[in-house]
Tab-separated table of C-alpha atoms and ligand atoms in Angstrom:
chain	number	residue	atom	x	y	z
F	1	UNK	CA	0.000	0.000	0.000
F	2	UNK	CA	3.232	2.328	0.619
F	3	UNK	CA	4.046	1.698	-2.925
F	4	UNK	CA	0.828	2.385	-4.129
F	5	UNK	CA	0.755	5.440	-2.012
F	6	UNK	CA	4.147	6.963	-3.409
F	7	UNK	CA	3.072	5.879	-6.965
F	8	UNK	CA	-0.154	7.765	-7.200
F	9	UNK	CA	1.076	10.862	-5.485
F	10	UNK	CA	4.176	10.818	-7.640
F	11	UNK	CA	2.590	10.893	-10.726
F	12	UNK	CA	-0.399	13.501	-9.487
F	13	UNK	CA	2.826	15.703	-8.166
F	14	UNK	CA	4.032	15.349	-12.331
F	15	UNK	CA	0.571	15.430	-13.739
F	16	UNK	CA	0.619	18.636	-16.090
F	17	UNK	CA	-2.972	19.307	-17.021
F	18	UNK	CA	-6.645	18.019	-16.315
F	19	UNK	CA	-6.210	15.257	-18.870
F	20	UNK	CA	-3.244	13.672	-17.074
F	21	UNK	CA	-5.237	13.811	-14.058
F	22	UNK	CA	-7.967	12.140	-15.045
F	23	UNK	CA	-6.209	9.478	-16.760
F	24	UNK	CA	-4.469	9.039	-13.376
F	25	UNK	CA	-8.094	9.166	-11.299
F	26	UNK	CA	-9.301	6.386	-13.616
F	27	UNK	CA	-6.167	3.873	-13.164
F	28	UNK	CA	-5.815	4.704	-9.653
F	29	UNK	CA	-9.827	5.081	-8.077
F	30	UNK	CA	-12.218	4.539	-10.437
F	31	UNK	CA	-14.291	1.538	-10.773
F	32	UNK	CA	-11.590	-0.929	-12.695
F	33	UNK	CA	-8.569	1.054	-11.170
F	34	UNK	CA	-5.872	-0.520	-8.690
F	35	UNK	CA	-7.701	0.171	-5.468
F	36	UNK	CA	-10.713	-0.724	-6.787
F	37	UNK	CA	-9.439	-4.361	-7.450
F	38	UNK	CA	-7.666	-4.350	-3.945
F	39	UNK	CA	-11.213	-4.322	-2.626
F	40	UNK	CA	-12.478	-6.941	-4.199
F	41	UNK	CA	-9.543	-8.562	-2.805
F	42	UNK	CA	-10.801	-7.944	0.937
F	43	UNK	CA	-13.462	-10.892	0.347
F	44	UNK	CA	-10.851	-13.411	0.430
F	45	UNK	CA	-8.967	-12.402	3.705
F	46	UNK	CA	-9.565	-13.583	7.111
F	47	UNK	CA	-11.439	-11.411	9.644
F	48	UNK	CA	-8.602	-9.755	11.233
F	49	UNK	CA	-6.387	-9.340	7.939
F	50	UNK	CA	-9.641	-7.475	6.987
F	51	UNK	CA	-10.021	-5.246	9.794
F	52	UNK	CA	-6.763	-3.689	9.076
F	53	UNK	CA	-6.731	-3.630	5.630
F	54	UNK	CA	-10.201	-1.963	4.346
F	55	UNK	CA	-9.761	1.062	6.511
F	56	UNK	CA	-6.126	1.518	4.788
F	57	UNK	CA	-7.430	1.186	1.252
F	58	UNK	CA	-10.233	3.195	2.295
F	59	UNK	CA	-8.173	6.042	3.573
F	60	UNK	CA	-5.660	5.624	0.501
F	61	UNK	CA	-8.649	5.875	-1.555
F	62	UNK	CA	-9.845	9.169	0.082
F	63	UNK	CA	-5.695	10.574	0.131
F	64	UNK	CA	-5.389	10.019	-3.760
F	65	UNK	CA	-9.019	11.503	-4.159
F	66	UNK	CA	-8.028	14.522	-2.439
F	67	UNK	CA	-4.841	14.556	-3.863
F	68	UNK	CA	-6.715	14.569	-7.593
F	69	UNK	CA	-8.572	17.429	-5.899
F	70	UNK	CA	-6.385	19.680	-4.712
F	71	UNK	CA	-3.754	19.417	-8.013
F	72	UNK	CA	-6.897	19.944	-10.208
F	73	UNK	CA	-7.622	23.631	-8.559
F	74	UNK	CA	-4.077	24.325	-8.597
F	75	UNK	CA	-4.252	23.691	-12.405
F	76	UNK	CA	-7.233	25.548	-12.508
F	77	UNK	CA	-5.797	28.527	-10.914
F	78	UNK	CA	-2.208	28.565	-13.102
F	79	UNK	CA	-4.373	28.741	-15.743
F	80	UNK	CA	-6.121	31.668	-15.149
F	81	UNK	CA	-3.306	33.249	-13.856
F	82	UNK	CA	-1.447	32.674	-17.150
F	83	UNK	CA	-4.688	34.053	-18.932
F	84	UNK	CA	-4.358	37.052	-16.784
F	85	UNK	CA	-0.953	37.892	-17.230
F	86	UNK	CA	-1.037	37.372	-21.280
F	87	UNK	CA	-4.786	38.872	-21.893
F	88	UNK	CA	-4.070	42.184	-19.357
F	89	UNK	CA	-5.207	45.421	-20.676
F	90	UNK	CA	-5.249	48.688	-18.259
F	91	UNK	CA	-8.358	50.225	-19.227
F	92	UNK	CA	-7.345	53.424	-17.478
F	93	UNK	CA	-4.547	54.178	-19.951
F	94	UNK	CA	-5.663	57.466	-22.328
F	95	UNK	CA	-6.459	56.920	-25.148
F	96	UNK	CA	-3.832	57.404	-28.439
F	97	UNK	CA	-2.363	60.810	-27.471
F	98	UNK	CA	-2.369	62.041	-31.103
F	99	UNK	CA	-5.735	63.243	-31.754
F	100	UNK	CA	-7.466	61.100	-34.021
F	101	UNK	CA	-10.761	61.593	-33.965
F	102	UNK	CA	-12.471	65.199	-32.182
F	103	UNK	CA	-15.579	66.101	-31.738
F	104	UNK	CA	-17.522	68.869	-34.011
F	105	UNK	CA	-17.999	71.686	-32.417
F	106	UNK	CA	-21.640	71.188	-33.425
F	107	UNK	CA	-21.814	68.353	-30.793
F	108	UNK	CA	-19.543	70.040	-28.455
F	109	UNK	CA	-21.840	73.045	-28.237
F	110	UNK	CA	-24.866	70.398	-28.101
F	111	UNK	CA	-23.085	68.645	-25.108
F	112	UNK	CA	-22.369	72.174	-23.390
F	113	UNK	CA	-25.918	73.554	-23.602
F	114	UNK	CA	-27.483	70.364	-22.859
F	115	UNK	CA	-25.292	70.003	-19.541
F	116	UNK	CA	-26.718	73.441	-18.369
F	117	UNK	CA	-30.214	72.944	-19.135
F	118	UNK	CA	-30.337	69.842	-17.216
F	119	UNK	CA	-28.905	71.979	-13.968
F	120	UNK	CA	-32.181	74.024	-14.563
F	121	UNK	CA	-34.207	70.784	-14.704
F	122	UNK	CA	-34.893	70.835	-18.500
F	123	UNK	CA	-35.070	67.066	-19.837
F	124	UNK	CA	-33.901	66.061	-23.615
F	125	UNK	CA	-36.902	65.135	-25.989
F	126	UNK	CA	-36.939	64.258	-29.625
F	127	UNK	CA	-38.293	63.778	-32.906
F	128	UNK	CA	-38.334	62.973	-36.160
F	129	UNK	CA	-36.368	64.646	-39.193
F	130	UNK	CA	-38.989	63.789	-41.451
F	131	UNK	CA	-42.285	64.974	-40.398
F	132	UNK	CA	-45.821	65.568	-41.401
F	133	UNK	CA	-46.928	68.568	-42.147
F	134	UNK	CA	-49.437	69.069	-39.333
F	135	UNK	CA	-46.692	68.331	-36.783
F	136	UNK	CA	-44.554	71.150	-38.596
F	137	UNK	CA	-46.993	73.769	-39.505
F	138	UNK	CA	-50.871	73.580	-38.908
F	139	UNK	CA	-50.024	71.960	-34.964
F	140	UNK	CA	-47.694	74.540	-34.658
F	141	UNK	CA	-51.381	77.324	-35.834
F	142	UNK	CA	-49.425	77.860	-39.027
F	143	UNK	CA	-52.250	76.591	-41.853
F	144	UNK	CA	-51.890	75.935	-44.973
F	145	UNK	CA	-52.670	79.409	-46.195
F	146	UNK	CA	-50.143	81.185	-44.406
F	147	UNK	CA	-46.770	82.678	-45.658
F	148	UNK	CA	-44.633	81.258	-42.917
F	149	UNK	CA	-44.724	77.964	-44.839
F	150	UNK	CA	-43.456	79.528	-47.866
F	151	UNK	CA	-40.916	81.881	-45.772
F	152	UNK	CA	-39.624	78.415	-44.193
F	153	UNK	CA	-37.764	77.500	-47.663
F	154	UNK	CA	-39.499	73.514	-46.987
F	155	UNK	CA	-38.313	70.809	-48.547
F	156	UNK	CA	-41.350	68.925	-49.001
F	157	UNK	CA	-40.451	65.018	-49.482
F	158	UNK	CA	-41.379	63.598	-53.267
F	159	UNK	CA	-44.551	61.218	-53.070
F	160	UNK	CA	-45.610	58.355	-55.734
F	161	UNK	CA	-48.973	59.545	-57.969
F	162	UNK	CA	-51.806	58.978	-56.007
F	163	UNK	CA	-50.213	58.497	-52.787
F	164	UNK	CA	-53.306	60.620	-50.637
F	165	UNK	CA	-51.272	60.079	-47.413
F	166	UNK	CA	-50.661	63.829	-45.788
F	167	UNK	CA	-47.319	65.496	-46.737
F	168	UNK	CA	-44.379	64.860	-45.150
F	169	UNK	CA	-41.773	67.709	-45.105
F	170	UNK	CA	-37.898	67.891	-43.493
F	171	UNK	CA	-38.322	69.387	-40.557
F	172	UNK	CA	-38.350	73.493	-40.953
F	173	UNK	CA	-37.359	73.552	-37.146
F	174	UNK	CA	-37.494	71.430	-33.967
F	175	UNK	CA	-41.281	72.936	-32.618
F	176	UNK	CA	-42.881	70.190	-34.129
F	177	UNK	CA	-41.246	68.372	-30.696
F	178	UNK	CA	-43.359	71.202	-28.449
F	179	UNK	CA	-46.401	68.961	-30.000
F	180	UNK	CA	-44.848	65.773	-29.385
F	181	UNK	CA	-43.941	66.307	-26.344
F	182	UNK	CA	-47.086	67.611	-24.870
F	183	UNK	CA	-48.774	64.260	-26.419
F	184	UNK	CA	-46.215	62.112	-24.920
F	185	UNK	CA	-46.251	63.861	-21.230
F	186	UNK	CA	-48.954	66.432	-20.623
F	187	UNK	CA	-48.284	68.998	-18.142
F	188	UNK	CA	-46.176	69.949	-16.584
F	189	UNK	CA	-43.233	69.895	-18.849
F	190	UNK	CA	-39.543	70.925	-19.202
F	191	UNK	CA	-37.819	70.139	-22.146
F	192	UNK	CA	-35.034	70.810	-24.398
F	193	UNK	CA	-34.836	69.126	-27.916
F	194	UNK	CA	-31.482	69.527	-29.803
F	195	UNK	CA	-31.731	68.695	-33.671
F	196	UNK	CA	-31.105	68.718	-37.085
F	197	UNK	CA	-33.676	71.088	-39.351
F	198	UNK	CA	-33.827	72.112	-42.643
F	199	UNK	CA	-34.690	74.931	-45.020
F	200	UNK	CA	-33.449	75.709	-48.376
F	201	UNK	CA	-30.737	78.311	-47.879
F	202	UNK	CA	-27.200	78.707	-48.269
F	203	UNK	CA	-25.285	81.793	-47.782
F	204	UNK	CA	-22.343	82.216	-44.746
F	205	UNK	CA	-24.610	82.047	-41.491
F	206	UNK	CA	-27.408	79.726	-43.345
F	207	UNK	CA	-27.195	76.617	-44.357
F	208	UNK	CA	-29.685	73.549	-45.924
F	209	UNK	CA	-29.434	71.815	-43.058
F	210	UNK	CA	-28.380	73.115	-39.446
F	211	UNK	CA	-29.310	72.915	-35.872
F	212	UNK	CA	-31.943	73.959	-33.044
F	213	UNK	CA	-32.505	73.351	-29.884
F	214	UNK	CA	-36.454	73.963	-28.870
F	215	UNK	CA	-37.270	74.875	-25.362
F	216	UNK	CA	-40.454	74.074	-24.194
F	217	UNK	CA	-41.699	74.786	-20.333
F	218	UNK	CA	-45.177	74.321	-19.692
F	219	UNK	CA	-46.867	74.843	-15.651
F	220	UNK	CA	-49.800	76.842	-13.746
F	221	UNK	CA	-48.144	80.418	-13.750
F	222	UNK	CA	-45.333	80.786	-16.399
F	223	UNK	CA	-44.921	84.159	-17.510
F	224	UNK	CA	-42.757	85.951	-19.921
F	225	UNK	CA	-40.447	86.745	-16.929
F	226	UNK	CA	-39.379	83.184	-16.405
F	227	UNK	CA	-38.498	83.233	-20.127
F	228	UNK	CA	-36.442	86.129	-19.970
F	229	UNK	CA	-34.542	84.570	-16.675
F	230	UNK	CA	-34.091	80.964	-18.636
F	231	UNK	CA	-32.660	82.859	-21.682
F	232	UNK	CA	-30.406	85.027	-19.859
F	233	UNK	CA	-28.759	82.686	-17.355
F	234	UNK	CA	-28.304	80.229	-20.134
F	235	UNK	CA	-26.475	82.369	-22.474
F	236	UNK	CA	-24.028	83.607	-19.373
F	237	UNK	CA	-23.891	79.746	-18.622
F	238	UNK	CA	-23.028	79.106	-22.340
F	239	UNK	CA	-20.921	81.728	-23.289
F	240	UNK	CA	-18.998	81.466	-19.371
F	241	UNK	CA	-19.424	85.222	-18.815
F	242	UNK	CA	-20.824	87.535	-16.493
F	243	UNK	CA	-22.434	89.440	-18.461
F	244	UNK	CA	-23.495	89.351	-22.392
F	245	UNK	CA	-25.244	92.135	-24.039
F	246	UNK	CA	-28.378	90.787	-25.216
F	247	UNK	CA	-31.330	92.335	-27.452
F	248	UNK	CA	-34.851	91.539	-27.029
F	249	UNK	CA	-36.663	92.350	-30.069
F	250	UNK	CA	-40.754	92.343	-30.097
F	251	UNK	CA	-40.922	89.753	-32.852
F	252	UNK	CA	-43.594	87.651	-34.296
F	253	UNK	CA	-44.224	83.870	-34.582
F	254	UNK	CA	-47.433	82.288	-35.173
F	255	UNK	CA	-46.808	79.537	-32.080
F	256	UNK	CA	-46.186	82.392	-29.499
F	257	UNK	CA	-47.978	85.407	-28.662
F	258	UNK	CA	-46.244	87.759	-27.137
F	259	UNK	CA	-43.021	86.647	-29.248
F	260	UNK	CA	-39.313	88.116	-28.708
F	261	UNK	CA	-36.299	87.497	-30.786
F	262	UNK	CA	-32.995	87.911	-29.134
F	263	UNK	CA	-29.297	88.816	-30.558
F	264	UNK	CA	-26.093	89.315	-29.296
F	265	UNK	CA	-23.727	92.189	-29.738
F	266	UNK	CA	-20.639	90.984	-31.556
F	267	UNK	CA	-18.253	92.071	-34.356
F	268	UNK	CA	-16.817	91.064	-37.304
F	269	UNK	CA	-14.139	93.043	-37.819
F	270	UNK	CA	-10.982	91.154	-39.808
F	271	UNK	CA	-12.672	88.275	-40.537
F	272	UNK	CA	-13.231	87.346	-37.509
F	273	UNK	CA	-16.367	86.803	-35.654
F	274	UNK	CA	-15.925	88.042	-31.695
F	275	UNK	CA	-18.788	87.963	-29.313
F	276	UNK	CA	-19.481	90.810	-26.684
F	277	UNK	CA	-17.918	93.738	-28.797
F	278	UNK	CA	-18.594	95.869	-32.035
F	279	UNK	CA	-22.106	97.331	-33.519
F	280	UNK	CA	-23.032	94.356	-35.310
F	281	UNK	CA	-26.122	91.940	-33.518
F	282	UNK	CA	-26.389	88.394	-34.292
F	283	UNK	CA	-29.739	86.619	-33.818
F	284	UNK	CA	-29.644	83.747	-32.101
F	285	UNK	CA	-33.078	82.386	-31.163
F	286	UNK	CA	-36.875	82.758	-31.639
F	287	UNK	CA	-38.962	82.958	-28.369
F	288	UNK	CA	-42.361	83.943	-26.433
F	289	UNK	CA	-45.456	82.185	-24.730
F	290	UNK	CA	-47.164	79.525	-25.872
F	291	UNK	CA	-49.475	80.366	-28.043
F	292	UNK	CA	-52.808	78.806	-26.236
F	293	UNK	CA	-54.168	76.944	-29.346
F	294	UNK	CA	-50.451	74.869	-29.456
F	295	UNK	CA	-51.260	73.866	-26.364
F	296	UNK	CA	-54.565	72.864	-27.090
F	297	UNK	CA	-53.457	71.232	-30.310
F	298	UNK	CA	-50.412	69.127	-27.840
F	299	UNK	CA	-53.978	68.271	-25.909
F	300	UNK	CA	-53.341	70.146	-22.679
F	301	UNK	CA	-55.943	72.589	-21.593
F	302	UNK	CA	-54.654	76.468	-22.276
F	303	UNK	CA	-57.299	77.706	-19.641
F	304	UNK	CA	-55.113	76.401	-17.297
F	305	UNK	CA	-51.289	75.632	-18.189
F	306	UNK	CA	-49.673	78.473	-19.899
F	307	UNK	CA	-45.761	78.476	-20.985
F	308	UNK	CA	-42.885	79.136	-22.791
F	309	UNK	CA	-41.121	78.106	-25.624
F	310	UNK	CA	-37.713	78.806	-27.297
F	311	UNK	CA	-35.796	78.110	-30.705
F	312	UNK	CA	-32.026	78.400	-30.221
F	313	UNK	CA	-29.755	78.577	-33.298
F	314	UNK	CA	-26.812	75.991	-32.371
F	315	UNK	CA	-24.487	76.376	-35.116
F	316	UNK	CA	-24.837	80.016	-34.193
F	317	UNK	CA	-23.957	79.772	-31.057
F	318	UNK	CA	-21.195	77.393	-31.820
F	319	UNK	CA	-19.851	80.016	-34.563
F	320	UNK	CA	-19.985	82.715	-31.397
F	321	UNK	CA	-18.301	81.148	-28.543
F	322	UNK	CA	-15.457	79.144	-30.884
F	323	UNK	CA	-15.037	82.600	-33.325
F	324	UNK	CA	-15.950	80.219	-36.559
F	325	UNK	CA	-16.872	83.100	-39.323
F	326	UNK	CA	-18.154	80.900	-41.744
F	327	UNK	CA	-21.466	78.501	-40.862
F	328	UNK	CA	-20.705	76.569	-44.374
F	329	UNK	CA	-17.579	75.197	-42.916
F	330	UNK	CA	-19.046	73.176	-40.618
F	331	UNK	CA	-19.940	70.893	-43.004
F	332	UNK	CA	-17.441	70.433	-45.273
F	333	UNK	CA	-15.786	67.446	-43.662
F	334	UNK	CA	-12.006	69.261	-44.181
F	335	UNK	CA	-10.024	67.073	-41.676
F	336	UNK	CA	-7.451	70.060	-40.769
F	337	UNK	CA	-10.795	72.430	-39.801
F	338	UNK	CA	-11.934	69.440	-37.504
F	339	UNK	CA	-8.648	69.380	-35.990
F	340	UNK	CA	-8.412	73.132	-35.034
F	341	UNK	CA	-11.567	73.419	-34.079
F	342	UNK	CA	-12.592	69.855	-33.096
F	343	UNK	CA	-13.029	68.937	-28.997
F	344	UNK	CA	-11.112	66.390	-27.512
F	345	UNK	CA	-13.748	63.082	-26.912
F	346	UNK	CA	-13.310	62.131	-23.516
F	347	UNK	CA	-13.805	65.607	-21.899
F	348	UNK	CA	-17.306	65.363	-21.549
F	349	UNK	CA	-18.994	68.826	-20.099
F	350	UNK	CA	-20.189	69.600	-17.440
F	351	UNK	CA	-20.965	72.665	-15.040
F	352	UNK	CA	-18.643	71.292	-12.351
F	353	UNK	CA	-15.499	71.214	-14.316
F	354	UNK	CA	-15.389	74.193	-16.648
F	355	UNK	CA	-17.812	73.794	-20.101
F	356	UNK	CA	-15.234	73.828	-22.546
F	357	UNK	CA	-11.230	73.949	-20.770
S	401	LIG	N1	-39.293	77.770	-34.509
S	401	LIG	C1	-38.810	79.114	-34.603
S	401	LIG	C2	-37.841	79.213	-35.774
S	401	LIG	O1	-37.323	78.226	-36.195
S	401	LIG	C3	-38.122	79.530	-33.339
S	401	LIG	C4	-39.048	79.591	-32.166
S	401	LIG	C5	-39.197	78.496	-31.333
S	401	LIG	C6	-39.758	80.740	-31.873
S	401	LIG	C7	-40.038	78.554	-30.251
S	401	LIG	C8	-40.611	80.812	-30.820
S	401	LIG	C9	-40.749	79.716	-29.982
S	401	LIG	O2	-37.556	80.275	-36.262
């Protein structure tokens, strides 16, 4: 039994992987293996001889089972660390320090102004692109009559002969999500929606296809005062000054009554666009209160929730606080203008840390 002993723990000592032990197991315990056949052995012994010798084979059984055991884990665990040292990766390394890829300024400025609105409690909605005309106009108590649909520029989408289905246009702007979002919530609500819209246009602050972001705060109470406030602490927010000269113009828009548009004082002297300095004004968003039958049409009841809404110009405001002269640029894909004026990925924005270090 000594030999049998030194054997069996010999070769488990050598064994180098599960196979080895198993073959081992099998010769050495399992039903045909050496011990096994020992025991069948014990029938022919006297009384005493057997007394002595099944408790040995028994506890030489249970050493070489344990034995198995414990070499098995120890394989187990070389294994993984082997797997560990070869398949390591430190996932707090930066990534490649030259600057591949940076983000547009477009989505920088969307990341920026979508940070502060949250601080004021404004949640992100959205929408479609392509839209139906009642979500774009006649929702919006623009019908079809009325010259703000041809003043929009639309690009109405093509449809087959005899297709009777209502028009669908490219979004004009991103009000039709006032609508949507009023459907989808009732009242109250607080909402930005950042977006692509559309209008047939091209010249160096217009392009065919650029960005809003709507504003839409609906509540017992709201007054033209809160909009004023909202506007005003988000452009210091945005712009991270004290104090920006804005311009509230009486304006009109058929989905707000009163209506204000509001520009900044900036220059753009030498080619260069510079915010906060000069004569020149640059408009940078459409505002006023709701007008009551968009709130009926979003199926809340005017006669008691009143609110705000707001159309921000994000390529504007992107052209502002970066000093980018030209809109059109931002859309000509010229890899040396994304590097200049592109934004590193990982520094995400936030109030806490500085908008844009
Ligand atoms: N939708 C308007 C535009 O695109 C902007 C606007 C939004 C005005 C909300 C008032 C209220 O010009």
């Amino acid at each position: 039994m000594d030999d049998l002993k030194a054997k069996y723990l010999g070769q488990i000592a050598e064994a180098a992987d599960e196979a080895a032990i198993e073959a081992i197991r099998v010769a050495a315990v399992g039903k045909k293996g050496e011990i096994a056949l020992m025991m069948r052995e014990l029938g022919k012994m006297t009384p005493e001889e057997r007394q002595t010798a099944g408790p040995a084979l028994n506890a030489l059984k249970d050493e070489i089972n344990s034995a198995l055991a414990a070499k098995k884990a120890a394989l187990a665990d070389a294994a993984l660390d082997e797997r560990l040292r070869s398949e390591w990766l430190d996932v707090t390394l930066p990534t490649r320090p030259r600057r591949q890829g940076t983000l547009h300024p477009i989505s920088q400025a969307s990341e920026e102004l979508t940070a502060i609105f949250a601080e004021m409690g404004f949640a992100v909605a959205e929408g479609p692109r392509i839209e139906t005309d009642w979500y774009n106009f006649d929702a919006l108590n623009i019908p079809g009559h009325h010259p703000a649909r041809a003043e929009m520029d639309t690009f109405y989408m093509a449809r087959a002969e005899g297709d009777n289905r209502p028009p669908h246009v490219l979004r004009t702007h991103t009000s039709p999500v006032q609508i949507r979002s009023m459907e989808l919530q009732g009242a109250p609500i607080r909402v930005i929606c950042p977006g692509g819209v559309y209008r047939a246009d091209y010249d160096q602050t217009h392009t065919p296809m650029f960005h809003q972001v709507e504003g839409l705060a609906i509540d017992k109470g709201i007054s033209m005062a809160n909009l004023k406030w909202t506007l005003e602490e988000f452009v210091k927010a945005f712009f991270e000054v004290d104090d920006v000269e804005l311009r509230f113009r009486a304006s009109h828009f058929p989905f707000t009554e009163p209506s204000a548009e509001v520009d900044i004082r900036c220059s753009w002297e030498g080619g260069q666009l510079k915010i906060g300095e000069g004569d020149d004004w640059l408009e940078i968003l459409g505002s006023g209160m709701v007008h009551p039958k968009v709130i009926a049409a979003g199926g809340i009841d005017p006669d008691v929730y009143q609110g705000f809404a707001f159309g921000i110009g994000i390529d504007r405001l992107a052209m502002l606080k970066y000093g980018i002269p030209d809109l059109r640029a931002f859309f000509d894909s010229d890899l040396r203008w994304l590097r200049h004026y592109g934004f590193a990925a990982l520094d995400m924005p936030n109030l806490h840390g500085g908008l844009s270090r």
